[in-house]
Short mmCIF file of C-alpha atoms and ligand atoms in Angstrom, two decimals:
data_model
loop_
_atom_site.label_atom_id
_atom_site.label_comp_id
_atom_site.label_asym_id
_atom_site.label_seq_id
_atom_site.Cartn_x
_atom_site.Cartn_y
_atom_site.Cartn_z
CA MET A 1 -0.04 0.24 -0.04
CA ARG A 2 1.26 3.77 -0.81
CA ILE A 3 -0.36 6.12 0.86
CA VAL A 4 0.40 10.31 0.95
CA LEU A 5 -0.97 12.00 3.85
CA LEU A 6 -2.02 15.66 3.04
CA GLY A 7 -2.84 18.46 5.02
CA PRO A 8 -1.62 21.41 6.89
CA PRO A 9 0.67 21.51 9.78
CA GLY A 10 -1.23 19.87 13.26
CA ALA A 11 -3.90 18.04 12.00
CA GLY A 12 -2.06 15.42 12.99
CA LYS A 13 -0.47 13.27 9.89
CA GLY A 14 2.20 12.75 11.77
CA THR A 15 0.65 10.84 14.50
CA GLN A 16 -1.50 8.51 12.29
CA ALA A 17 1.42 8.58 9.93
CA LYS A 18 2.49 6.12 13.03
CA VAL A 19 -0.34 4.33 13.14
CA LEU A 20 -1.00 3.08 10.00
CA SER A 21 2.43 2.36 9.60
CA ASN A 22 2.51 0.36 12.59
CA ASN A 23 -0.96 -1.18 11.35
CA LEU A 24 -0.66 -2.08 8.12
CA LYS A 25 3.38 -2.75 8.29
CA LEU A 26 4.89 0.54 6.48
CA ALA A 27 7.91 2.69 5.67
CA HIS A 28 6.56 5.60 7.82
CA LEU A 29 8.52 8.61 5.38
CA SER A 30 8.46 12.06 7.39
CA THR A 31 10.24 14.54 5.59
CA GLY A 32 9.96 16.94 8.71
CA ASP A 33 11.21 13.81 11.10
CA MET A 34 14.87 13.30 9.15
CA PHE A 35 15.16 17.47 8.54
CA ARG A 36 14.51 17.25 12.70
CA ASP A 37 17.46 14.48 12.68
CA ALA A 38 20.04 16.24 9.96
CA VAL A 39 19.57 19.56 12.37
CA LYS A 40 20.22 17.30 14.93
CA SER A 41 23.25 15.64 14.08
CA GLY A 42 24.75 20.27 13.73
CA SER A 43 26.43 19.35 10.11
CA VAL A 44 26.72 22.17 7.37
CA ALA A 45 23.62 20.42 5.57
CA GLY A 46 21.46 20.20 8.96
CA LYS A 47 22.46 24.40 9.64
CA LYS A 48 21.08 25.45 6.75
CA LEU A 49 17.44 23.83 7.28
CA SER A 50 17.29 24.65 10.55
CA GLU A 51 17.67 28.25 9.39
CA TYR A 52 14.73 27.11 7.10
CA MET A 53 12.45 25.26 10.04
CA GLN A 54 12.56 27.26 12.17
CA GLN A 55 11.25 30.58 10.57
CA GLY A 56 8.77 28.30 9.21
CA LEU A 57 9.44 28.59 5.77
CA LEU A 58 9.86 25.31 2.95
CA VAL A 59 12.93 23.89 2.14
CA PRO A 60 13.84 24.04 -1.33
CA ASP A 61 12.39 21.25 -3.47
CA GLU A 62 15.75 19.98 -4.91
CA THR A 63 16.54 18.93 -1.63
CA VAL A 64 13.64 17.47 -0.47
CA ASN A 65 12.65 15.97 -3.90
CA GLU A 66 16.04 14.00 -3.49
CA ILE A 67 16.18 13.19 -0.24
CA ILE A 68 12.38 11.03 -0.85
CA THR A 69 13.65 10.13 -4.22
CA GLN A 70 16.56 8.39 -2.85
CA LYS A 71 14.76 7.00 -0.47
CA LEU A 72 12.61 5.47 -2.89
CA LYS A 73 15.22 3.47 -4.47
CA ASP A 74 15.16 1.30 -1.59
CA GLU A 75 12.79 -1.74 -2.96
CA SER A 76 11.95 -2.86 0.82
CA ILE A 77 10.00 0.44 0.77
CA GLN A 78 8.62 1.35 -2.59
CA ASN A 79 5.39 -1.13 -2.29
CA ASN A 80 4.96 0.10 1.52
CA PHE A 81 4.82 3.77 2.00
CA VAL A 82 3.06 5.36 4.60
CA LEU A 83 4.62 9.96 3.55
CA ASP A 84 4.27 12.08 5.71
CA GLY A 85 5.09 15.83 4.76
CA TYR A 86 5.47 14.59 1.15
CA PRO A 87 5.22 16.33 -1.47
CA ARG A 88 4.04 19.88 -0.48
CA THR A 89 4.32 22.14 -3.22
CA LEU A 90 3.19 21.02 -6.87
CA PRO A 91 7.10 20.41 -8.34
CA GLN A 92 7.70 18.09 -5.53
CA ALA A 93 4.13 16.19 -6.45
CA VAL A 94 5.16 16.51 -10.45
CA GLU A 95 8.89 14.97 -8.90
CA LEU A 96 6.83 12.55 -6.79
CA ASP A 97 4.72 11.29 -10.40
CA LYS A 98 7.58 10.77 -12.38
CA PHE A 99 9.42 8.79 -9.66
CA LEU A 100 6.60 6.50 -9.50
CA LYS A 101 5.74 6.18 -13.36
CA SER A 102 9.02 5.90 -13.56
CA ASN A 103 9.41 2.62 -12.12
CA LYS A 104 5.46 1.85 -11.93
CA ILE A 105 4.55 2.27 -8.37
CA PRO A 106 1.60 3.92 -8.34
CA LEU A 107 0.06 5.47 -5.47
CA ASP A 108 -2.19 3.82 -3.94
CA TYR A 109 -4.67 6.93 -1.55
CA VAL A 110 -3.30 10.35 -0.32
CA ILE A 111 -5.93 10.78 2.73
CA TYR A 112 -6.10 14.70 2.67
CA MET A 113 -7.20 16.06 6.67
CA GLN A 114 -8.89 18.35 6.49
CA ALA A 115 -8.25 20.55 9.91
CA SER A 116 -9.20 24.56 10.00
CA GLU A 117 -6.58 27.15 11.43
CA ASP A 118 -7.33 27.65 14.88
CA VAL A 119 -7.73 24.42 16.20
CA VAL A 120 -4.03 23.64 13.67
CA ILE A 121 -2.21 27.12 16.10
CA SER A 122 -3.94 25.89 19.69
CA ARG A 123 -2.81 22.11 18.25
CA LEU A 124 0.39 23.46 17.80
CA THR A 125 1.07 26.30 20.28
CA GLY A 126 0.55 23.79 23.03
CA ARG A 127 2.95 21.24 21.98
CA ARG A 128 5.00 19.72 23.94
CA VAL A 129 7.71 17.40 22.97
CA CYS A 130 10.10 15.05 25.34
CA GLU A 131 13.78 15.99 25.13
CA LYS A 132 14.84 12.18 24.98
CA CYS A 133 12.08 10.25 23.27
CA GLY A 134 10.29 12.51 21.67
CA TYR A 135 6.85 11.82 23.17
CA ASN A 136 4.47 14.39 22.29
CA TYR A 137 1.76 16.03 24.78
CA HIS A 138 -0.69 19.47 24.62
CA ILE A 139 -1.03 21.94 27.31
CA LYS A 140 -4.74 21.47 27.71
CA ASN A 141 -5.67 18.44 25.71
CA ILE A 142 -2.32 15.52 26.67
CA PRO A 143 -1.48 17.58 29.72
CA PRO A 144 2.24 15.52 31.56
CA LYS A 145 1.21 14.30 34.67
CA LYS A 146 4.19 17.30 36.30
CA SER A 147 4.26 20.19 34.30
CA GLY A 148 6.77 20.46 31.95
CA ILE A 149 8.42 16.79 32.73
CA CYS A 150 7.28 13.75 30.65
CA ASP A 151 5.79 10.59 32.36
CA TYR A 152 7.69 8.07 30.83
CA ASP A 153 11.41 8.71 31.43
CA GLY A 154 11.27 12.51 33.31
CA ALA A 155 13.31 14.18 30.95
CA GLU A 156 12.48 18.21 30.13
CA LEU A 157 9.56 18.97 27.87
CA TYR A 158 10.75 21.49 25.37
CA GLN A 159 9.01 24.04 22.85
CA ARG A 160 9.35 23.14 18.82
CA LYS A 161 10.82 26.23 17.58
CA ASP A 162 8.69 26.81 14.91
CA ASP A 163 6.00 25.48 17.60
CA GLU A 164 5.98 28.97 18.19
CA GLU A 165 2.68 31.54 17.61
CA GLU A 166 4.00 33.66 14.95
CA THR A 167 5.99 30.77 13.06
CA VAL A 168 3.41 28.42 13.41
CA ARG A 169 1.37 31.60 11.39
CA ARG A 170 3.65 31.64 8.87
CA ARG A 171 3.14 27.95 8.58
CA TRP A 172 -0.51 28.56 7.74
CA LYS A 173 0.49 30.76 5.76
CA VAL A 174 2.52 28.59 3.62
CA TYR A 175 0.44 25.68 3.66
CA SER A 176 -2.14 27.49 2.50
CA GLU A 177 -0.03 29.59 -0.61
CA GLN A 178 1.89 26.76 -1.35
CA THR A 179 0.01 22.37 0.08
CA ALA A 180 -3.24 23.24 -0.83
CA LEU A 181 -3.92 23.19 -4.09
CA LEU A 182 -2.73 19.42 -3.87
CA ILE A 183 -5.75 18.77 -3.06
CA ASP A 184 -7.06 19.83 -6.92
CA TYR A 185 -3.44 18.19 -8.34
CA TYR A 186 -5.31 14.87 -6.06
CA ALA A 187 -8.66 15.40 -7.15
CA GLY A 188 -8.15 15.36 -10.90
CA LYS A 189 -6.41 11.59 -10.05
CA ALA A 190 -9.58 9.40 -8.93
CA ILE A 191 -7.00 8.58 -5.47
CA LEU A 192 -7.82 11.35 -3.19
CA ARG A 193 -9.89 10.52 0.44
CA GLU A 194 -11.38 13.36 2.71
CA VAL A 195 -10.73 12.75 6.92
CA ASP A 196 -11.88 15.59 9.50
CA GLY A 197 -8.26 16.29 10.61
CA ASP A 198 -10.64 18.88 13.60
CA LEU A 199 -11.36 15.23 15.15
CA ASP A 200 -9.32 13.97 17.85
CA VAL A 201 -6.99 11.05 17.27
CA ASP A 202 -8.59 8.19 18.36
CA ALA A 203 -11.67 9.49 16.50
CA LEU A 204 -9.97 10.14 13.68
CA ASN A 205 -7.74 7.11 13.73
CA LYS A 206 -10.81 4.69 14.11
CA TYR A 207 -12.47 6.82 10.63
CA LEU A 208 -8.86 5.68 9.00
CA ASN A 209 -9.56 2.12 10.60
CA ALA A 210 -12.65 2.31 8.63
CA LEU A 211 -11.77 3.68 5.98
CA PHE A 212 -8.80 0.93 4.74
CA GLN A 213 -11.00 -1.41 6.23
CA ASN A 214 -13.55 -0.88 3.60
CA GLU A 215 -11.42 0.09 0.60
CA ASN A 216 -10.10 -3.28 0.98
CA LEU A 217 -13.16 -4.44 1.01
CA SER A 218 -14.39 -3.08 -2.32
P1 AMP B 301 7.11 18.62 9.53
O1 AMP B 301 7.20 18.37 11.32
O2 AMP B 301 5.86 18.49 8.55
O3 AMP B 301 5.49 20.17 10.45
O4 AMP B 301 7.96 19.36 9.07
C1 AMP B 301 8.69 20.23 9.66
C2 AMP B 301 10.22 21.48 8.87
O5 AMP B 301 10.58 21.33 7.63
C3 AMP B 301 8.31 22.43 7.80
O6 AMP B 301 8.13 23.81 8.32
C4 AMP B 301 9.72 22.74 6.54
O7 AMP B 301 10.14 23.25 6.75
C5 AMP B 301 10.17 21.41 6.34
N1 AMP B 301 9.97 20.52 5.83
C6 AMP B 301 9.43 19.27 5.68
N2 AMP B 301 8.59 18.76 4.36
C7 AMP B 301 9.17 19.62 3.70
C8 AMP B 301 8.37 19.49 2.35
N3 AMP B 301 7.70 18.79 2.17
N4 AMP B 301 9.36 20.98 1.61
C9 AMP B 301 9.47 21.61 1.52
N5 AMP B 301 9.63 21.55 3.56
C10 AMP B 301 9.31 20.58 4.20
#
């Protein structure tokens, strides 16, 4: 199964991609996670990436395309993957299509997780991440037992720089201007399915499981 998750930052793509990857045994390809790992490594490339990310801007298409096509050349990944956060621009979608076509591996589904601006802003600005295990909390919706401390390993929680309000608003703007148009692009290919990204994690997960069960039966 080859799936793309599309939607604004904060729609829950990362969370649902993890669940789908476990349930359907898919490789989880998150460009955001790949870039965060590169930033953590402290490499020169990582420093450049962090400039884009901290400002809420998109990393240039050539860089992202190169990383993803390299991953997809791996035959153990090609047939079973969930793409989370890619493509995010029209040139990325076109490049992905070109690669998949030349390797005869068509996409099965593009899941558009629609979410409203208010929900996204509140989810992202309230998100806190464990510095050790990476577990995501939310100050109101999923608070840790002890404020600022991870329930699982006692490490401190931090706010991602790109989750600060000004940056979140810029990320929303960038999404509206550069990524939202992919909804029409994929609607034209008849593989688009729409889900309500305003739902909470469990409700959305139930919905997606049902969607895949039904699709598999048809
Ligand atoms: P995410 O965790 O998916 O929200 O990604 C975090 C940041 O990584 C984004 O705000 C961008 O700066 C960068 N990024 C991730 N995926 C892409 C992409 N497909 N194209 C360009 N930049 C990306």
